[in-house]
XYZ file of C-alpha atoms in Angstrom:
689
model
C 137.503 -59.337 106.198
C 137.628 -60.891 109.150
C 137.732 -59.499 112.434
C 141.494 -60.411 113.121
C 141.874 -58.018 109.940
C 139.903 -55.581 111.116
C 141.625 -54.786 114.386
C 145.400 -55.050 112.522
C 143.628 -52.794 109.664
C 142.928 -50.022 112.210
C 145.666 -50.622 114.209
C 148.169 -49.553 111.396
C 145.570 -46.444 110.069
C 145.986 -45.275 114.524
C 149.842 -46.054 114.021
C 152.167 -43.250 114.264
C 153.227 -44.079 110.765
C 149.988 -43.841 109.024
C 149.533 -39.950 107.889
C 146.411 -38.222 106.156
C 145.436 -35.447 104.496
C 143.705 -32.592 107.738
C 142.793 -30.708 105.003
C 139.192 -30.867 102.756
C 141.213 -29.937 99.587
C 143.677 -32.311 98.316
C 146.004 -29.445 96.559
C 146.684 -27.944 100.135
C 148.481 -30.952 101.545
C 148.058 -30.820 105.441
C 149.365 -33.506 107.108
C 147.593 -35.177 110.354
C 148.173 -38.587 112.373
C 145.398 -39.893 114.158
C 148.336 -41.292 116.189
C 149.040 -37.508 117.833
C 144.737 -37.379 118.760
C 145.437 -40.885 120.507
C 148.231 -38.954 122.372
C 146.369 -36.116 123.399
C 143.289 -38.374 124.433
C 145.798 -40.663 126.415
C 147.011 -37.485 128.250
C 143.458 -36.417 129.053
C 142.044 -39.864 129.781
C 139.619 -41.136 131.734
C 137.978 -37.330 131.834
C 137.827 -38.301 128.161
C 137.687 -41.679 126.028
C 136.759 -40.846 122.818
C 138.159 -39.608 118.876
C 136.498 -38.420 116.246
C 137.957 -40.000 112.544
C 137.162 -38.653 109.173
C 135.122 -41.036 107.108
C 137.061 -39.797 104.212
C 140.019 -40.919 105.840
C 139.411 -44.277 106.514
C 138.285 -44.448 102.216
C 141.703 -42.473 101.318
C 143.569 -45.080 103.503
C 141.706 -48.204 103.318
C 138.476 -48.525 101.027
C 137.538 -51.913 102.169
C 137.516 -50.568 105.800
C 135.485 -48.006 105.399
C 132.701 -50.355 103.532
C 133.161 -52.982 106.838
C 131.839 -50.099 108.500
C 128.801 -49.089 107.196
C 128.167 -53.003 106.033
C 129.066 -53.861 109.795
C 129.479 -51.472 112.793
C 128.778 -53.988 115.561
C 131.993 -55.304 114.179
C 133.628 -52.242 113.513
C 133.089 -50.616 116.380
C 134.283 -53.702 118.619
C 137.528 -54.260 116.780
C 137.984 -50.268 117.054
C 137.878 -50.871 120.456
C 140.460 -54.099 120.742
C 143.115 -52.439 118.346
C 143.145 -48.818 120.159
C 143.630 -50.938 123.425
C 146.106 -53.297 122.156
C 148.306 -49.997 121.281
C 150.837 -49.356 124.222
C 151.242 -44.953 124.491
C 153.357 -43.037 127.137
C 150.488 -41.894 129.363
C 147.724 -43.893 130.104
C 146.268 -46.702 127.810
C 142.916 -46.826 126.200
C 141.467 -49.785 127.310
C 137.452 -48.846 126.633
C 138.590 -45.412 124.052
C 135.045 -44.946 121.441
C 136.125 -43.888 117.968
C 133.136 -41.185 116.640
C 132.925 -41.363 112.966
C 131.955 -38.014 111.043
C 131.031 -37.123 107.887
C 129.774 -39.815 106.079
C 128.952 -39.128 102.534
C 125.971 -38.150 101.020
C 125.033 -42.273 100.306
C 125.417 -42.491 103.394
C 122.176 -40.026 104.436
C 118.787 -41.879 104.625
C 115.592 -39.804 105.854
C 113.446 -40.966 108.638
C 110.440 -41.526 106.400
C 112.313 -43.350 103.691
C 114.054 -45.726 106.868
C 113.371 -49.545 106.254
C 114.508 -53.167 107.190
C 117.187 -52.781 104.617
C 118.885 -50.438 107.076
C 119.176 -52.073 110.258
C 122.262 -52.983 111.705
C 123.651 -50.541 108.809
C 125.256 -47.121 109.576
C 123.960 -44.320 108.572
C 123.633 -40.219 108.686
C 120.517 -38.700 109.559
C 119.994 -35.151 109.709
C 117.183 -33.991 111.643
C 115.454 -31.679 114.791
C 115.444 -32.797 118.142
C 111.792 -32.544 118.851
C 112.107 -33.497 122.847
C 115.217 -35.339 124.979
C 114.846 -36.987 128.232
C 117.202 -35.908 131.530
C 121.030 -37.707 131.116
C 120.367 -40.630 133.676
C 123.382 -43.063 134.426
C 123.136 -46.845 133.434
C 124.971 -50.112 134.228
C 127.482 -51.453 131.293
C 128.562 -53.322 133.021
C 127.173 -55.154 136.559
C 128.669 -56.769 139.235
C 126.495 -59.377 140.962
C 127.422 -60.613 143.997
C 125.517 -63.710 145.339
C 124.172 -64.235 148.980
C 124.305 -67.302 149.904
C 128.330 -67.448 149.272
C 130.116 -64.193 148.510
C 131.298 -64.712 144.979
C 130.785 -62.290 142.562
C 129.930 -62.223 138.634
C 129.907 -59.797 136.159
C 127.806 -59.526 133.939
C 128.216 -56.766 130.582
C 124.734 -55.404 129.027
C 124.532 -54.014 125.534
C 123.835 -50.318 125.269
C 121.400 -50.400 123.144
C 118.982 -52.211 125.093
C 117.234 -50.953 128.104
C 116.715 -54.504 130.214
C 118.640 -55.134 133.404
C 119.847 -58.908 133.100
C 120.910 -61.280 135.394
C 123.254 -64.046 136.001
C 120.945 -67.146 134.513
C 123.443 -69.738 134.331
C 123.588 -68.519 137.656
C 126.578 -68.108 140.622
C 130.163 -68.838 138.754
C 131.234 -70.124 141.889
C 131.753 -74.068 141.379
C 130.971 -74.935 144.677
C 127.479 -72.792 144.795
C 125.969 -72.600 141.100
C 122.831 -70.836 142.777
C 120.494 -68.780 141.084
C 120.562 -65.925 143.782
C 119.339 -64.138 145.299
C 122.168 -61.682 144.647
C 122.874 -57.878 144.903
C 124.437 -54.949 142.559
C 127.838 -53.860 144.233
C 129.116 -50.992 143.211
C 133.015 -52.585 143.165
C 133.437 -54.319 139.633
C 130.295 -52.642 138.402
C 130.572 -49.881 135.232
C 128.257 -46.932 134.801
C 128.012 -44.313 131.890
C 125.406 -41.545 131.100
C 122.549 -41.530 128.976
C 120.096 -39.814 127.881
C 117.485 -40.954 124.698
C 116.489 -37.308 122.278
C 113.494 -37.864 119.576
C 113.671 -36.700 116.539
C 111.808 -35.465 113.076
C 112.559 -34.660 109.910
C 113.481 -30.825 109.385
C 110.842 -28.641 108.860
C 112.129 -27.517 105.378
C 111.591 -31.503 104.013
C 107.757 -31.845 105.100
C 105.994 -29.618 102.234
C 102.761 -29.848 104.173
C 102.705 -33.905 105.256
C 103.517 -35.133 109.159
C 106.958 -34.760 110.386
C 108.402 -38.823 111.005
C 109.562 -38.910 114.534
C 112.415 -41.567 116.078
C 114.018 -42.345 119.154
C 117.689 -42.074 119.264
C 120.201 -44.098 122.016
C 123.154 -40.829 123.263
C 125.678 -42.326 125.772
C 128.426 -41.018 127.013
C 130.504 -37.925 126.326
C 127.391 -37.447 123.299
C 124.193 -37.791 126.393
C 123.296 -34.167 127.429
C 125.507 -32.557 124.638
C 122.625 -31.425 121.931
C 119.362 -29.091 123.472
C 115.748 -29.363 121.684
C 114.909 -27.080 118.594
C 118.670 -27.959 117.461
C 119.426 -28.688 114.402
C 121.662 -31.520 114.170
C 123.299 -34.412 112.230
C 123.869 -37.655 113.431
C 125.833 -40.580 112.963
C 125.665 -43.627 113.995
C 123.698 -48.317 113.531
C 120.055 -48.522 113.535
C 119.005 -51.117 115.410
C 114.937 -53.212 116.639
C 112.951 -53.232 119.471
C 110.357 -55.672 119.863
C 107.229 -54.346 119.886
C 105.528 -54.788 123.197
C 101.527 -54.579 124.435
C 99.500 -55.258 127.393
C 98.696 -58.611 125.835
C 102.973 -59.032 125.068
C 105.028 -59.036 122.627
C 103.937 -58.924 119.117
C 106.140 -59.733 115.718
C 106.342 -56.341 114.823
C 109.577 -54.160 115.568
C 110.136 -50.419 116.571
C 113.834 -48.377 114.896
C 115.979 -47.412 117.647
C 118.777 -44.601 116.414
C 122.297 -45.220 118.564
C 123.688 -42.382 118.256
C 128.242 -42.436 117.539
C 128.420 -38.743 116.775
C 125.896 -35.649 116.890
C 127.036 -32.569 115.439
C 125.142 -29.219 114.333
C 123.964 -28.904 112.128
C 126.089 -26.021 109.446
C 124.050 -25.669 106.542
C 120.160 -23.683 106.249
C 117.602 -25.500 104.111
C 119.327 -28.206 103.186
C 116.627 -29.946 100.683
C 117.353 -26.876 98.051
C 120.027 -27.796 95.875
C 120.615 -24.649 94.273
C 123.204 -25.797 90.936
C 125.518 -23.374 88.985
C 122.052 -22.744 86.590
C 120.029 -22.221 90.028
C 122.927 -19.373 91.160
C 122.991 -18.390 87.271
C 119.510 -17.246 86.998
C 118.957 -16.095 90.563
C 121.157 -13.454 90.231
C 119.540 -12.441 86.372
C 115.894 -12.248 88.089
C 117.867 -9.603 91.307
C 118.636 -7.505 88.553
C 115.485 -7.019 86.647
C 113.903 -3.704 88.301
C 110.744 -4.622 88.508
C 111.862 -8.062 90.735
C 110.235 -7.371 94.085
C 106.190 -6.812 91.978
C 107.105 -10.127 90.152
C 108.025 -11.690 93.151
C 104.171 -10.057 95.290
C 102.452 -11.398 92.388
C 104.141 -15.107 92.430
C 102.249 -15.607 96.095
C 99.316 -16.925 96.562
C 98.426 -16.465 92.818
C 95.094 -18.246 93.255
C 94.013 -15.701 95.318
C 93.231 -12.006 93.220
C 94.119 -8.857 94.722
C 95.137 -8.046 98.422
C 98.612 -6.808 96.728
C 99.727 -5.110 100.518
C 99.436 -8.615 101.873
C 100.717 -10.167 99.958
C 103.961 -7.228 99.823
C 104.133 -8.055 103.382
C 104.546 -12.178 103.153
C 107.286 -11.579 100.292
C 108.864 -8.941 103.149
C 108.683 -11.916 105.846
C 109.593 -14.380 103.780
C 113.150 -12.784 103.352
C 113.683 -10.737 107.015
C 115.739 -8.808 108.201
C 119.249 -8.851 109.955
C 119.825 -10.084 113.572
C 121.607 -7.520 115.857
C 123.713 -8.451 119.194
C 124.060 -5.017 120.902
C 127.045 -4.391 123.469
C 124.811 -4.850 126.035
C 124.147 -7.972 125.693
C 120.647 -7.515 124.203
C 119.564 -9.056 120.975
C 117.352 -7.078 118.192
C 115.394 -9.871 115.534
C 115.639 -10.363 112.636
C 112.844 -12.210 112.222
C 108.794 -9.851 110.394
C 105.953 -10.474 112.913
C 102.670 -10.334 110.481
C 98.622 -10.759 111.425
C 95.927 -10.547 109.408
C 92.635 -10.172 110.959
C 89.165 -9.815 108.946
C 86.333 -10.994 107.126
C 85.783 -15.196 107.470
C 85.512 -16.466 104.668
C 88.237 -14.542 102.397
C 91.233 -16.242 102.106
C 93.110 -15.786 105.130
C 93.882 -19.669 106.017
C 94.540 -19.590 102.322
C 97.231 -17.463 102.231
C 99.035 -19.378 105.329
C 98.935 -22.754 103.731
C 100.421 -21.201 100.730
C 103.084 -20.143 103.322
C 103.444 -22.923 104.817
C 103.949 -25.425 102.287
C 106.388 -23.000 100.438
C 108.129 -21.070 102.456
C 111.418 -23.262 102.721
C 111.114 -24.016 106.203
C 107.821 -23.462 107.916
C 105.289 -24.888 110.451
C 101.781 -24.430 110.459
C 98.748 -25.307 113.525
C 95.418 -24.206 114.287
C 94.790 -21.742 118.097
C 91.851 -23.549 118.401
C 93.474 -26.819 119.555
C 97.263 -25.725 119.669
C 97.790 -25.457 124.103
C 101.002 -23.199 125.116
C 103.542 -25.644 125.331
C 102.307 -26.388 121.914
C 103.614 -23.714 120.642
C 106.544 -22.621 122.883
C 108.093 -25.645 124.301
C 106.953 -27.956 127.743
C 108.219 -29.957 130.329
C 106.256 -33.660 129.359
C 106.188 -37.336 131.147
C 108.393 -39.592 128.524
C 107.284 -42.331 127.467
C 110.687 -44.399 128.318
C 110.703 -45.014 131.853
C 108.787 -42.052 132.549
C 110.859 -39.634 134.089
C 110.726 -35.660 132.562
C 111.772 -34.405 129.416
C 111.801 -31.309 127.354
C 109.840 -31.254 124.503
C 110.108 -28.116 121.693
C 106.500 -26.998 121.176
C 106.183 -25.661 117.190
C 107.466 -21.692 117.607
C 111.235 -23.648 118.389
C 110.786 -26.546 115.852
C 110.218 -23.844 113.131
C 113.473 -23.166 113.684
C 116.325 -20.315 113.003
C 114.750 -17.974 109.921
C 111.337 -20.197 109.857
C 108.110 -18.864 109.835
C 104.902 -20.120 111.724
C 101.857 -20.343 110.725
C 99.070 -19.662 113.113
C 95.543 -20.394 112.205
C 92.955 -19.565 114.246
C 94.772 -17.283 116.712
C 91.750 -15.680 118.128
C 90.171 -19.306 119.550
C 93.468 -19.782 122.049
C 93.127 -18.990 125.264
C 94.539 -16.235 127.250
C 96.785 -18.162 129.180
C 97.950 -19.948 125.636
C 98.817 -16.775 124.279
C 100.562 -14.699 126.885
C 103.070 -17.845 126.905
C 104.061 -16.442 123.159
C 105.186 -12.759 124.679
C 108.985 -13.773 125.115
C 108.733 -15.867 122.440
C 108.447 -13.527 119.846
C 109.766 -10.433 120.834
C 113.196 -12.178 123.451
C 113.082 -15.284 120.324
C 113.979 -17.639 123.510
C 111.224 -19.493 126.087
C 111.771 -20.375 129.277
C 110.741 -23.545 129.999
C 110.662 -24.628 134.269
C 108.507 -28.179 135.573
C 109.324 -30.574 138.488
C 112.779 -29.442 138.077
C 113.348 -29.403 134.454
C 114.951 -26.367 133.711
C 114.914 -25.440 129.613
C 116.062 -22.134 127.070
C 114.544 -23.227 124.477
C 115.345 -21.000 121.104
C 111.985 -19.499 118.890
C 113.880 -17.462 116.368
C 111.328 -17.557 113.225
C 108.460 -15.514 112.363
C 105.362 -15.349 112.993
C 101.560 -15.334 110.764
C 98.800 -15.486 112.187
C 95.026 -14.998 111.324
C 92.017 -14.203 113.629
C 88.818 -13.306 113.031
C 86.000 -11.358 114.613
C 84.086 -11.612 117.539
C 81.062 -10.795 115.701
C 80.955 -12.426 112.150
C 82.340 -9.254 110.061
C 84.937 -6.448 110.150
C 83.157 -2.901 111.686
C 86.035 -0.533 110.566
C 84.571 1.878 112.929
C 85.007 -0.025 116.063
C 88.472 -0.998 117.528
C 90.165 -3.945 116.775
C 90.579 -4.656 120.829
C 87.003 -4.630 121.173
C 86.615 -6.879 118.134
C 89.305 -9.273 118.222
C 90.077 -11.812 121.227
C 93.455 -10.727 121.015
C 95.343 -8.818 123.689
C 97.632 -5.479 123.437
C 101.178 -7.240 124.102
C 100.189 -9.845 121.041
C 99.798 -6.884 119.128
C 102.326 -4.845 120.245
C 104.547 -7.314 118.513
C 103.272 -7.184 115.544
C 105.216 -4.924 112.800
C 102.283 -5.780 110.145
C 98.707 -5.635 111.139
C 96.507 -6.303 107.493
C 92.558 -6.538 107.598
C 91.029 -8.667 105.496
C 87.764 -7.443 104.328
C 84.574 -8.503 101.858
C 83.372 -5.463 100.162
C 80.705 -6.055 98.083
C 81.505 -4.301 94.568
C 80.497 -4.972 91.075
C 83.610 -4.974 89.218
C 85.816 -6.256 91.038
C 83.379 -9.321 92.457
C 82.687 -9.779 89.019
C 86.673 -9.860 88.310
C 86.915 -12.563 91.215
C 84.604 -14.427 90.225
C 86.173 -15.115 86.501
C 89.524 -15.068 88.372
C 88.016 -18.179 90.629
C 85.978 -20.284 87.667
C 88.244 -19.216 84.594
C 91.042 -22.054 85.638
C 92.819 -22.558 81.988
C 93.062 -18.241 81.712
C 96.551 -17.824 81.288
C 96.720 -14.318 81.406
C 97.871 -13.663 84.628
C 100.845 -11.238 85.648
C 104.321 -12.311 85.575
C 105.750 -15.039 87.831
C 108.027 -16.547 88.842
C 108.576 -20.677 88.960
C 107.485 -21.022 92.552
C 110.604 -24.154 93.007
C 113.066 -21.085 91.530
C 111.144 -18.566 94.802
C 111.451 -20.706 97.171
C 115.364 -21.674 96.078
C 116.163 -17.389 95.626
C 114.556 -17.077 99.019
C 116.922 -19.416 100.878
C 120.098 -17.601 98.424
C 118.685 -14.884 99.977
C 119.296 -15.694 103.639
C 121.407 -17.710 103.251
C 124.733 -15.376 101.751
C 122.452 -11.938 101.653
C 123.301 -9.079 105.388
C 122.851 -5.942 103.539
C 124.228 -2.883 106.201
C 122.407 0.233 105.860
C 123.466 3.443 103.689
C 123.485 6.636 105.943
C 121.053 8.082 103.098
C 118.725 4.831 104.409
C 119.708 5.602 108.021
C 119.084 9.236 107.586
C 115.064 8.485 106.159
C 114.184 6.311 108.503
C 115.385 9.120 111.150
C 113.948 11.598 109.571
C 110.457 9.721 109.370
C 110.686 8.973 113.117
C 110.794 12.519 113.806
C 108.499 14.104 112.008
C 105.579 11.884 112.697
C 106.327 11.644 115.971
C 105.595 15.465 115.372
C 102.305 15.168 114.249
C 100.738 14.131 117.254
C 97.664 15.783 116.271
C 94.914 16.996 118.563
C 95.826 14.764 122.166
C 98.526 15.257 123.299
C 99.278 11.892 124.968
C 98.963 10.562 121.243
C 101.949 9.155 120.431
C 102.081 8.261 116.281
C 104.357 6.035 116.309
C 107.434 4.103 119.197
C 110.446 2.987 118.330
C 109.052 -0.192 118.078
C 107.956 1.131 115.060
C 111.559 2.215 113.954
C 112.333 -1.646 114.930
C 110.255 -2.382 112.309
C 110.803 0.225 109.456
C 114.447 -0.859 109.542
C 113.276 -4.271 109.165
C 111.454 -3.992 105.942
C 113.650 -1.895 104.199
C 116.475 -4.810 104.508
C 114.140 -7.481 103.969
C 113.476 -5.199 100.342
C 117.243 -5.352 99.933
C 116.958 -8.835 100.554
C 114.940 -9.230 97.514
C 117.200 -7.556 95.276
C 120.825 -9.720 96.775
C 121.915 -5.925 97.664
C 124.676 -5.466 99.988
C 123.139 -2.518 100.929
C 120.034 -0.904 102.286
C 119.197 1.986 99.944
C 117.062 4.652 100.837
C 114.663 3.762 97.797
C 114.630 0.702 100.259
C 113.942 2.446 103.529
C 110.979 4.388 101.535
C 109.239 1.598 100.381
C 109.611 0.018 103.870
C 108.343 3.539 105.495
C 105.517 3.556 102.875
C 103.933 0.240 103.315
C 104.030 0.531 107.308
C 102.209 4.269 107.077
C 99.798 2.696 104.632
C 99.091 -0.143 107.618
C 99.965 1.986 110.487
C 96.850 4.178 108.894
C 94.230 1.128 108.766
C 94.432 -0.769 112.050
C 96.114 2.556 114.321
C 93.704 5.146 113.428
C 92.186 6.134 117.109
C 88.335 6.135 115.723
C 87.841 8.813 118.817
C 90.154 11.759 116.895
C 91.028 10.195 113.050
C 94.771 10.942 114.371
C 97.495 8.193 114.101
C 98.141 6.751 117.368
C 100.652 4.081 117.561
C 99.699 3.213 121.776
C 96.891 2.538 119.884
C 98.065 -0.915 118.942
C 100.691 -1.540 121.829
C 99.007 -0.927 124.563
C 96.002 -0.515 123.425
C 94.668 2.572 124.636
C 94.777 5.885 122.791
C 95.993 8.774 124.158
C 92.065 10.211 123.969
C 90.697 7.295 125.529
C 94.303 7.515 128.549
C 93.155 11.115 129.457
C 89.256 10.001 129.617
C 90.549 7.188 132.018
C 92.550 9.666 134.095
C 89.294 11.755 134.009
C 87.331 8.979 135.985
C 89.747 7.648 138.232
C 90.124 11.488 139.614
C 85.847 11.810 139.421
C 85.916 8.355 141.539
C 88.583 9.904 143.509
C 86.449 12.667 144.163
C 83.139 11.080 144.452
C 84.537 8.574 147.234
C 85.962 11.702 149.875
C 82.761 13.387 149.529
C 81.391 10.531 150.674
C 81.890 9.810 154.202
C 79.391 7.336 155.250
C 81.018 3.990 153.474
C 83.875 6.347 151.074
C 82.251 5.160 147.727
C 81.907 6.200 144.296
C 78.183 5.766 143.516
C 77.091 4.497 139.713
C 74.320 7.443 139.650
C 76.898 10.231 140.914
C 79.437 8.733 138.433
C 77.338 8.890 135.250
C 76.513 12.627 136.312
C 79.666 13.445 136.180
C 80.716 11.985 133.046
C 78.262 13.665 131.307
C 79.417 17.085 132.881
C 82.751 16.157 131.401
C 81.482 15.068 127.833
C 83.032 11.201 129.001
C 79.989 9.832 126.190
C 80.139 6.131 127.290
C 81.084 5.947 131.243
C 80.069 1.862 131.342
C 82.617 0.474 129.711
C 85.586 2.962 130.666
C 84.540 1.443 134.318
C 84.865 -2.197 133.015
C 88.905 -1.748 131.513
C 89.756 0.537 135.054
C 88.041 -2.647 136.578
C 89.817 -4.765 134.074
C 93.196 -3.536 135.166
C 92.814 -3.459 139.219
C 92.721 -0.143 138.970
C 89.127 -0.243 140.852
C 87.098 -2.683 142.822
C 83.459 -3.353 142.557
C 82.268 -2.715 146.398
C 78.594 -3.294 145.419
C 76.626 -3.683 141.854
C 76.553 0.240 141.682
C 79.421 1.579 144.067
C 83.037 1.782 143.279
C 86.668 2.379 145.178
C 89.943 3.096 143.939
C 91.876 0.541 144.679
């Protein structure tokens, strides 16, 4: 098809006489004409300069015209602009309209890692996640050069595909001048447009443990600034190339550059998981099994023997709860956060590795080598022009409903760990640097692992004294599991045979992992169970009765509102395992059982033996709070009695503590100093702040 023929066919396509079917189903004909769409654009011109066309309409109108778009998009879009510019409109003519084509067939979809030389100069679609975005900046499309010798203006049209600014190399167009400069760029006659670069990468669910490949995308006009990092999008455009340049000069190698024609938000989750009718039938059959939850638990990390509690928690995390948007604008997360702590070498990292490779959408990082920027996001200088751009971190890239696995969480410094607080609870993070501001979504679950400071876990010491994590982060965890390596002849023998007997098939029944992956994805897409009144009453009863058991210390709080929210998320996840439309009382009871078992493992005040949720959420139990309060009163009294310098001596403090049966005054003094309640005037004297 020649260029003139393409123009003629496109003029016919956009004419008022061509009617297409707007509806997706041809059973329901919904007449639609792109002429009407162009009339709307004409009325809004020049504030709007684009029109969207569905590829299927081109195919229906003229298959050869549609094929030409895929094989030679550069020529096709030039022809489209020329075709529309020649059409007379009643309001404004459209000399520089951009046609944006959407919804290409699946055969035109290409993964970033599969891009090859054959795809250059072809029109394709890429499903991806935006990992980085530069600032939107104006760029020249046409430059008007004024000759400083004679004043003649020469106009040079630049390609939107490349960054180089081209001068009139042939010289001034004035016949009486003809000199090659000098020139000055003038506004009159120059044409500018908005431009932005994006960096995209393959969706997390496509990776399965391998490193994601990235691609630079050039966005112009209305597309510039339309999307932000962390969003999952479908980009349709033309694959171009640029010559690689090094310090020594140009090389023979090329870098890909994707010139975007249209960008759509992806309305699908887990695109890489094709759930066939047969898969759906199997999924629904599995959901009817009374033992479905136990079978799913048995399928998680089968190479690790035992630890059913931890595996149950991970199963619930994979299925997740339901998010809630309150009437006051606040958001209650659906994602379940889990922390696994305990002895080294017992399989914590192995569990994280399994989840990151198995989950429909997951990413894994190491706390020892990850910064705050790598986890949440940052403003960084881009490689295109040195300006600041927003780059998404692991929590954003994990995506809505994904899981971010962070190993060696204890190896992170306090500042980097602190950056996760808002990201985990509010599920967004604000990035502000060098005048660049962005709000990045972090709606994913966290699965973290940490080792004790001193080698092995001590059940008689608090987790705060053993793990370098911090109470603020611990309070955001729905479940905290302790992985312990306790010598036991019977268990050790069974474990050894489990590891060594690779050919043994005498395992509990499991679900094929690919089918289970689809089962979880199906549940997340189609299942959003509602709480029954019986389930609500069960959770309320748990909350009230547990809080009544405040123990011997009046300041101890067995459970808090956060505990109740965790119980609700776990109950909903239990219902999702059954693909149920409702959360039943049994789901709530199962959630409460797991939660109490978990709290009794890590939420017990070691001094009183009472359940105290504030010990987890604040790092200080009720008994400790009483001792801290008494210690402050002692120091204040001693300061008043010291008429010389108004300080409390360490010897006097220890003597008063002994009278009041405070066992470890040095530890309490250290906690008061770290909180800023007291200040050390000298090494052995203190004062209340």
